[in-house]
């Protein structure tokens, strides 16, 4: 009993208001700056599993012309794992470690899935330039709100990430520094739940 009470106090993550067909409704929305998904990206997702430790997101981003040859759109499918949540106060929780992997696709004619024939095979990596696989780790701080409808809590987070091409470049070239391949990003997550359950 003591162990169960301790677990409940330390890790308060749980689903509220999502049952049956309602499970297809996104449990949260996000906005993120940087991270290889454009300068700014927004999207929605679902958390699930024991203590809601798994998280799947679909996000759309924008890379303005000021940062590239033209304005580009990005699409990202990401999977996160958040193993722990630690209660700091009655309304504040720390998620000390998040692990993530995501696939990002960018629009534009200059990016390809299969390398054009004009590039000689012996001189190029033959990686697609349209799609990147990223690995990330980070931390989060969650603020629980007193409201019992629509917005449940707000989470601020940051991540350090690197994509597949940069990781291979680091492995093959000792002159490439970690600071050259690791990117910093930050964002906000708004946790939602169905207020109709609270009205029953």
PDB file of C-alpha atoms in Angstrom:
ATOM      1  CA  UNK A   1       0.000   0.000   0.000  1.00  0.00           C
ATOM      2  CA  UNK A   2       2.816   2.412   0.913  1.00  0.00           C
ATOM      3  CA  UNK A   3       4.557   1.672  -2.397  1.00  0.00           C
ATOM      4  CA  UNK A   4       1.352   2.300  -4.357  1.00  0.00           C
ATOM      5  CA  UNK A   5       0.770   5.601  -2.549  1.00  0.00           C
ATOM      6  CA  UNK A   6       4.366   6.650  -3.181  1.00  0.00           C
ATOM      7  CA  UNK A   7       4.009   5.870  -6.903  1.00  0.00           C
ATOM      8  CA  UNK A   8       0.776   7.846  -7.096  1.00  0.00           C
ATOM      9  CA  UNK A   9       2.386  10.877  -5.459  1.00  0.00           C
ATOM     10  CA  UNK A  10       5.614  10.846  -7.451  1.00  0.00           C
ATOM     11  CA  UNK A  11       4.192  10.123 -10.895  1.00  0.00           C
ATOM     12  CA  UNK A  12       0.742  11.629 -11.437  1.00  0.00           C
ATOM     13  CA  UNK A  13       0.428  11.071 -15.178  1.00  0.00           C
ATOM     14  CA  UNK A  14      -2.866   9.484 -16.257  1.00  0.00           C
ATOM     15  CA  UNK A  15      -5.584   9.739 -18.886  1.00  0.00           C
ATOM     16  CA  UNK A  16      -8.752  11.586 -17.939  1.00  0.00           C
ATOM     17  CA  UNK A  17     -11.843  11.738 -20.093  1.00  0.00           C
ATOM     18  CA  UNK A  18     -10.658   9.557 -23.002  1.00  0.00           C
ATOM     19  CA  UNK A  19     -12.585   6.317 -23.248  1.00  0.00           C
ATOM     20  CA  UNK A  20     -13.856   4.199 -26.138  1.00  0.00           C
ATOM     21  CA  UNK A  21     -13.959   5.976 -29.495  1.00  0.00           C
ATOM     22  CA  UNK A  22     -12.763   9.199 -27.814  1.00  0.00           C
ATOM     23  CA  UNK A  23      -9.269   7.704 -27.825  1.00  0.00           C
ATOM     24  CA  UNK A  24      -8.875   8.769 -31.459  1.00  0.00           C
ATOM     25  CA  UNK A  25      -9.148  12.426 -30.390  1.00  0.00           C
ATOM     26  CA  UNK A  26      -5.697  14.039 -29.867  1.00  0.00           C
ATOM     27  CA  UNK A  27      -4.749  14.383 -26.223  1.00  0.00           C
ATOM     28  CA  UNK A  28      -2.470  17.382 -26.752  1.00  0.00           C
ATOM     29  CA  UNK A  29      -1.292  20.081 -29.127  1.00  0.00           C
ATOM     30  CA  UNK A  30       2.273  21.377 -29.500  1.00  0.00           C
ATOM     31  CA  UNK A  31       4.261  24.285 -30.867  1.00  0.00           C
ATOM     32  CA  UNK A  32       8.040  23.995 -31.317  1.00  0.00           C
ATOM     33  CA  UNK A  33      10.876  26.264 -32.386  1.00  0.00           C
ATOM     34  CA  UNK A  34      13.692  24.676 -34.471  1.00  0.00           C
ATOM     35  CA  UNK A  35      14.701  21.010 -34.204  1.00  0.00           C
ATOM     36  CA  UNK A  36      15.083  20.277 -37.906  1.00  0.00           C
ATOM     37  CA  UNK A  37      11.340  20.692 -38.494  1.00  0.00           C
ATOM     38  CA  UNK A  38      11.406  24.246 -39.812  1.00  0.00           C
ATOM     39  CA  UNK A  39      11.816  27.459 -37.868  1.00  0.00           C
ATOM     40  CA  UNK A  40       8.387  26.930 -36.302  1.00  0.00           C
ATOM     41  CA  UNK A  41       6.169  23.853 -36.248  1.00  0.00           C
ATOM     42  CA  UNK A  42       2.771  23.045 -34.769  1.00  0.00           C
ATOM     43  CA  UNK A  43       0.797  19.855 -34.438  1.00  0.00           C
ATOM     44  CA  UNK A  44      -1.235  17.459 -32.341  1.00  0.00           C
ATOM     45  CA  UNK A  45      -0.662  14.058 -30.814  1.00  0.00           C
ATOM     46  CA  UNK A  46      -1.644  11.255 -28.505  1.00  0.00           C
ATOM     47  CA  UNK A  47      -0.144   9.962 -25.273  1.00  0.00           C
ATOM     48  CA  UNK A  48      -0.789   6.409 -24.128  1.00  0.00           C
ATOM     49  CA  UNK A  49       0.666   3.431 -22.288  1.00  0.00           C
ATOM     50  CA  UNK A  50       1.313   2.977 -18.597  1.00  0.00           C
ATOM     51  CA  UNK A  51       1.529   6.421 -16.978  1.00  0.00           C
ATOM     52  CA  UNK A  52       1.098   7.918 -20.469  1.00  0.00           C
ATOM     53  CA  UNK A  53       4.813   7.394 -21.069  1.00  0.00           C
ATOM     54  CA  UNK A  54       4.458   7.039 -24.862  1.00  0.00           C
ATOM     55  CA  UNK A  55       3.664   9.940 -27.145  1.00  0.00           C
ATOM     56  CA  UNK A  56       3.043  10.149 -30.905  1.00  0.00           C
ATOM     57  CA  UNK A  57       2.900  13.512 -32.716  1.00  0.00           C
ATOM     58  CA  UNK A  58       2.053  14.756 -36.201  1.00  0.00           C
ATOM     59  CA  UNK A  59       3.518  18.204 -36.856  1.00  0.00           C
ATOM     60  CA  UNK A  60       3.644  20.716 -39.701  1.00  0.00           C
ATOM     61  CA  UNK A  61       6.408  23.300 -39.929  1.00  0.00           C
ATOM     62  CA  UNK A  62       7.514  26.312 -41.911  1.00  0.00           C
ATOM     63  CA  UNK A  63      11.007  27.154 -43.148  1.00  0.00           C
ATOM     64  CA  UNK A  64      10.846  30.786 -44.370  1.00  0.00           C
ATOM     65  CA  UNK A  65      12.739  32.003 -47.416  1.00  0.00           C
ATOM     66  CA  UNK A  66      15.037  34.009 -45.118  1.00  0.00           C
ATOM     67  CA  UNK A  67      16.601  30.680 -44.034  1.00  0.00           C
ATOM     68  CA  UNK A  68      16.620  28.876 -47.408  1.00  0.00           C
ATOM     69  CA  UNK A  69      16.380  29.319 -51.170  1.00  0.00           C
ATOM     70  CA  UNK A  70      12.587  29.539 -50.916  1.00  0.00           C
ATOM     71  CA  UNK A  71       9.819  28.998 -48.378  1.00  0.00           C
ATOM     72  CA  UNK A  72       9.393  25.309 -47.554  1.00  0.00           C
ATOM     73  CA  UNK A  73       6.828  23.291 -45.622  1.00  0.00           C
ATOM     74  CA  UNK A  74       7.786  20.352 -43.412  1.00  0.00           C
ATOM     75  CA  UNK A  75       5.884  17.318 -42.155  1.00  0.00           C
ATOM     76  CA  UNK A  76       7.078  15.371 -39.120  1.00  0.00           C
ATOM     77  CA  UNK A  77       6.025  12.076 -37.551  1.00  0.00           C
ATOM     78  CA  UNK A  78       7.584  11.679 -34.126  1.00  0.00           C
ATOM     79  CA  UNK A  79       7.608   9.168 -31.301  1.00  0.00           C
ATOM     80  CA  UNK A  80       8.611  10.100 -27.755  1.00  0.00           C
ATOM     81  CA  UNK A  81       9.217   8.060 -24.625  1.00  0.00           C
ATOM     82  CA  UNK A  82       8.993   9.758 -21.229  1.00  0.00           C
ATOM     83  CA  UNK A  83       9.900   7.152 -18.588  1.00  0.00           C
ATOM     84  CA  UNK A  84       9.547   9.250 -15.411  1.00  0.00           C
ATOM     85  CA  UNK A  85       7.635  12.123 -13.949  1.00  0.00           C
ATOM     86  CA  UNK A  86       8.560  13.557 -10.544  1.00  0.00           C
ATOM     87  CA  UNK A  87       6.264  15.745  -8.489  1.00  0.00           C
ATOM     88  CA  UNK A  88       7.962  18.971  -7.378  1.00  0.00           C
ATOM     89  CA  UNK A  89       4.943  20.714  -5.847  1.00  0.00           C
ATOM     90  CA  UNK A  90       1.166  20.442  -5.896  1.00  0.00           C
ATOM     91  CA  UNK A  91       1.059  21.877  -9.423  1.00  0.00           C
ATOM     92  CA  UNK A  92       4.560  21.375 -10.808  1.00  0.00           C
ATOM     93  CA  UNK A  93       6.061  18.156 -12.205  1.00  0.00           C
ATOM     94  CA  UNK A  94       9.490  17.483 -13.695  1.00  0.00           C
ATOM     95  CA  UNK A  95      10.030  14.983 -16.500  1.00  0.00           C
ATOM     96  CA  UNK A  96      13.824  14.623 -16.201  1.00  0.00           C
ATOM     97  CA  UNK A  97      14.368  12.575 -19.373  1.00  0.00           C
ATOM     98  CA  UNK A  98      12.623  12.354 -22.725  1.00  0.00           C
ATOM     99  CA  UNK A  99      13.815  10.197 -25.606  1.00  0.00           C
ATOM    100  CA  UNK A 100      12.568  10.745 -29.136  1.00  0.00           C
ATOM    101  CA  UNK A 101      12.884   9.668 -32.735  1.00  0.00           C
ATOM    102  CA  UNK A 102      11.235  11.395 -35.647  1.00  0.00           C
ATOM    103  CA  UNK A 103      11.083  11.402 -39.431  1.00  0.00           C
ATOM    104  CA  UNK A 104      10.937  14.757 -41.164  1.00  0.00           C
ATOM    105  CA  UNK A 105      10.000  15.462 -44.802  1.00  0.00           C
ATOM    106  CA  UNK A 106      10.512  18.831 -46.503  1.00  0.00           C
ATOM    107  CA  UNK A 107       8.792  20.227 -49.598  1.00  0.00           C
ATOM    108  CA  UNK A 108      10.515  21.731 -52.639  1.00  0.00           C
ATOM    109  CA  UNK A 109      11.904  20.679 -56.015  1.00  0.00           C
ATOM    110  CA  UNK A 110      15.524  20.957 -54.871  1.00  0.00           C
ATOM    111  CA  UNK A 111      15.006  18.075 -52.427  1.00  0.00           C
ATOM    112  CA  UNK A 112      14.747  14.466 -53.609  1.00  0.00           C
ATOM    113  CA  UNK A 113      14.023  10.987 -52.308  1.00  0.00           C
ATOM    114  CA  UNK A 114      16.194   9.265 -54.929  1.00  0.00           C
ATOM    115  CA  UNK A 115      19.421  10.989 -55.948  1.00  0.00           C
ATOM    116  CA  UNK A 116      19.187  12.511 -59.464  1.00  0.00           C
ATOM    117  CA  UNK A 117      21.309  10.924 -62.186  1.00  0.00           C
ATOM    118  CA  UNK A 118      23.456  14.049 -62.568  1.00  0.00           C
ATOM    119  CA  UNK A 119      25.267  13.166 -59.324  1.00  0.00           C
ATOM    120  CA  UNK A 120      27.975  10.501 -59.792  1.00  0.00           C
ATOM    121  CA  UNK A 121      27.462   7.645 -57.349  1.00  0.00           C
ATOM    122  CA  UNK A 122      31.113   7.421 -56.313  1.00  0.00           C
ATOM    123  CA  UNK A 123      31.163  10.996 -54.988  1.00  0.00           C
ATOM    124  CA  UNK A 124      27.989  11.117 -52.933  1.00  0.00           C
ATOM    125  CA  UNK A 125      26.458   9.460 -49.866  1.00  0.00           C
ATOM    126  CA  UNK A 126      23.258   8.609 -51.789  1.00  0.00           C
ATOM    127  CA  UNK A 127      21.124   9.800 -48.878  1.00  0.00           C
ATOM    128  CA  UNK A 128      17.732  11.298 -49.627  1.00  0.00           C
ATOM    129  CA  UNK A 129      17.752  15.048 -49.112  1.00  0.00           C
ATOM    130  CA  UNK A 130      13.964  15.230 -48.677  1.00  0.00           C
ATOM    131  CA  UNK A 131      13.741  13.019 -45.617  1.00  0.00           C
ATOM    132  CA  UNK A 132      15.758  13.021 -42.390  1.00  0.00           C
ATOM    133  CA  UNK A 133      15.685  10.729 -39.370  1.00  0.00           C
ATOM    134  CA  UNK A 134      16.375  12.483 -36.069  1.00  0.00           C
ATOM    135  CA  UNK A 135      17.230  11.243 -32.575  1.00  0.00           C
ATOM    136  CA  UNK A 136      16.556  13.513 -29.604  1.00  0.00           C
ATOM    137  CA  UNK A 137      16.701  13.753 -25.843  1.00  0.00           C
ATOM    138  CA  UNK A 138      15.486  16.456 -23.515  1.00  0.00           C
ATOM    139  CA  UNK A 139      13.652  17.487 -20.356  1.00  0.00           C
ATOM    140  CA  UNK A 140      10.232  18.906 -19.487  1.00  0.00           C
ATOM    141  CA  UNK A 141       8.526  20.967 -16.811  1.00  0.00           C
ATOM    142  CA  UNK A 142       4.777  20.514 -16.458  1.00  0.00           C
ATOM    143  CA  UNK A 143       2.427  23.023 -14.808  1.00  0.00           C
ATOM    144  CA  UNK A 144      -0.931  21.600 -13.733  1.00  0.00           C
ATOM    145  CA  UNK A 145      -3.824  24.025 -14.081  1.00  0.00           C
ATOM    146  CA  UNK A 146      -6.787  24.289 -11.690  1.00  0.00           C
ATOM    147  CA  UNK A 147      -9.300  24.163 -14.557  1.00  0.00           C
ATOM    148  CA  UNK A 148     -11.255  20.917 -14.993  1.00  0.00           C
ATOM    149  CA  UNK A 149     -12.260  21.515 -18.613  1.00  0.00           C
ATOM    150  CA  UNK A 150     -10.421  21.511 -21.971  1.00  0.00           C
ATOM    151  CA  UNK A 151      -6.920  22.561 -20.825  1.00  0.00           C
ATOM    152  CA  UNK A 152      -5.457  20.245 -18.231  1.00  0.00           C
ATOM    153  CA  UNK A 153      -1.845  21.407 -17.990  1.00  0.00           C
ATOM    154  CA  UNK A 154       0.956  23.197 -19.851  1.00  0.00           C
ATOM    155  CA  UNK A 155       4.417  21.700 -20.406  1.00  0.00           C
ATOM    156  CA  UNK A 156       7.564  23.577 -21.377  1.00  0.00           C
ATOM    157  CA  UNK A 157      10.338  21.483 -22.889  1.00  0.00           C
ATOM    158  CA  UNK A 158      13.678  21.561 -24.641  1.00  0.00           C
ATOM    159  CA  UNK A 159      15.478  18.989 -26.781  1.00  0.00           C
ATOM    160  CA  UNK A 160      18.922  18.267 -28.170  1.00  0.00           C
ATOM    161  CA  UNK A 161      18.743  16.446 -31.490  1.00  0.00           C
ATOM    162  CA  UNK A 162      20.868  15.238 -34.399  1.00  0.00           C
ATOM    163  CA  UNK A 163      19.875  13.767 -37.745  1.00  0.00           C
ATOM    164  CA  UNK A 164      21.112  10.602 -39.439  1.00  0.00           C
ATOM    165  CA  UNK A 165      23.381  12.313 -41.963  1.00  0.00           C
ATOM    166  CA  UNK A 166      25.129  14.415 -39.320  1.00  0.00           C
ATOM    167  CA  UNK A 167      25.607  11.425 -37.021  1.00  0.00           C
ATOM    168  CA  UNK A 168      27.279   9.482 -39.845  1.00  0.00           C
ATOM    169  CA  UNK A 169      29.428  12.513 -40.680  1.00  0.00           C
ATOM    170  CA  UNK A 170      30.587  12.648 -37.060  1.00  0.00           C
ATOM    171  CA  UNK A 171      31.390   8.913 -37.045  1.00  0.00           C
ATOM    172  CA  UNK A 172      33.414   9.190 -40.278  1.00  0.00           C
ATOM    173  CA  UNK A 173      35.200  12.476 -39.608  1.00  0.00           C
ATOM    174  CA  UNK A 174      36.994  13.099 -36.325  1.00  0.00           C
ATOM    175  CA  UNK A 175      37.182  16.821 -37.073  1.00  0.00           C
ATOM    176  CA  UNK A 176      33.397  17.175 -36.849  1.00  0.00           C
ATOM    177  CA  UNK A 177      32.482  18.377 -33.352  1.00  0.00           C
ATOM    178  CA  UNK A 178      29.335  17.474 -31.425  1.00  0.00           C
ATOM    179  CA  UNK A 179      28.446  21.159 -31.425  1.00  0.00           C
ATOM    180  CA  UNK A 180      28.375  20.976 -35.236  1.00  0.00           C
ATOM    181  CA  UNK A 181      25.706  18.271 -35.383  1.00  0.00           C
ATOM    182  CA  UNK A 182      23.608  18.681 -32.212  1.00  0.00           C
ATOM    183  CA  UNK A 183      20.769  21.184 -32.479  1.00  0.00           C
ATOM    184  CA  UNK A 184      18.822  22.879 -29.688  1.00  0.00           C
ATOM    185  CA  UNK A 185      15.057  23.335 -29.824  1.00  0.00           C
ATOM    186  CA  UNK A 186      12.292  24.215 -27.390  1.00  0.00           C
ATOM    187  CA  UNK A 187       8.528  24.172 -27.316  1.00  0.00           C
ATOM    188  CA  UNK A 188       5.263  24.072 -25.410  1.00  0.00           C
ATOM    189  CA  UNK A 189       2.699  21.292 -25.039  1.00  0.00           C
ATOM    190  CA  UNK A 190      -0.942  21.862 -24.080  1.00  0.00           C
ATOM    191  CA  UNK A 191      -2.506  18.782 -22.495  1.00  0.00           C
ATOM    192  CA  UNK A 192      -6.235  18.400 -23.158  1.00  0.00           C
ATOM    193  CA  UNK A 193      -9.041  16.222 -21.868  1.00  0.00           C
ATOM    194  CA  UNK A 194     -12.735  15.813 -22.479  1.00  0.00           C
ATOM    195  CA  UNK A 195     -14.725  18.142 -20.216  1.00  0.00           C
ATOM    196  CA  UNK A 196     -17.945  16.203 -20.942  1.00  0.00           C
ATOM    197  CA  UNK A 197     -16.792  13.502 -18.548  1.00  0.00           C
ATOM    198  CA  UNK A 198     -16.557  16.101 -15.799  1.00  0.00           C
ATOM    199  CA  UNK A 199     -20.157  17.151 -16.458  1.00  0.00           C
ATOM    200  CA  UNK A 200     -21.634  13.666 -15.985  1.00  0.00           C
TER     201      UNK A 200
END
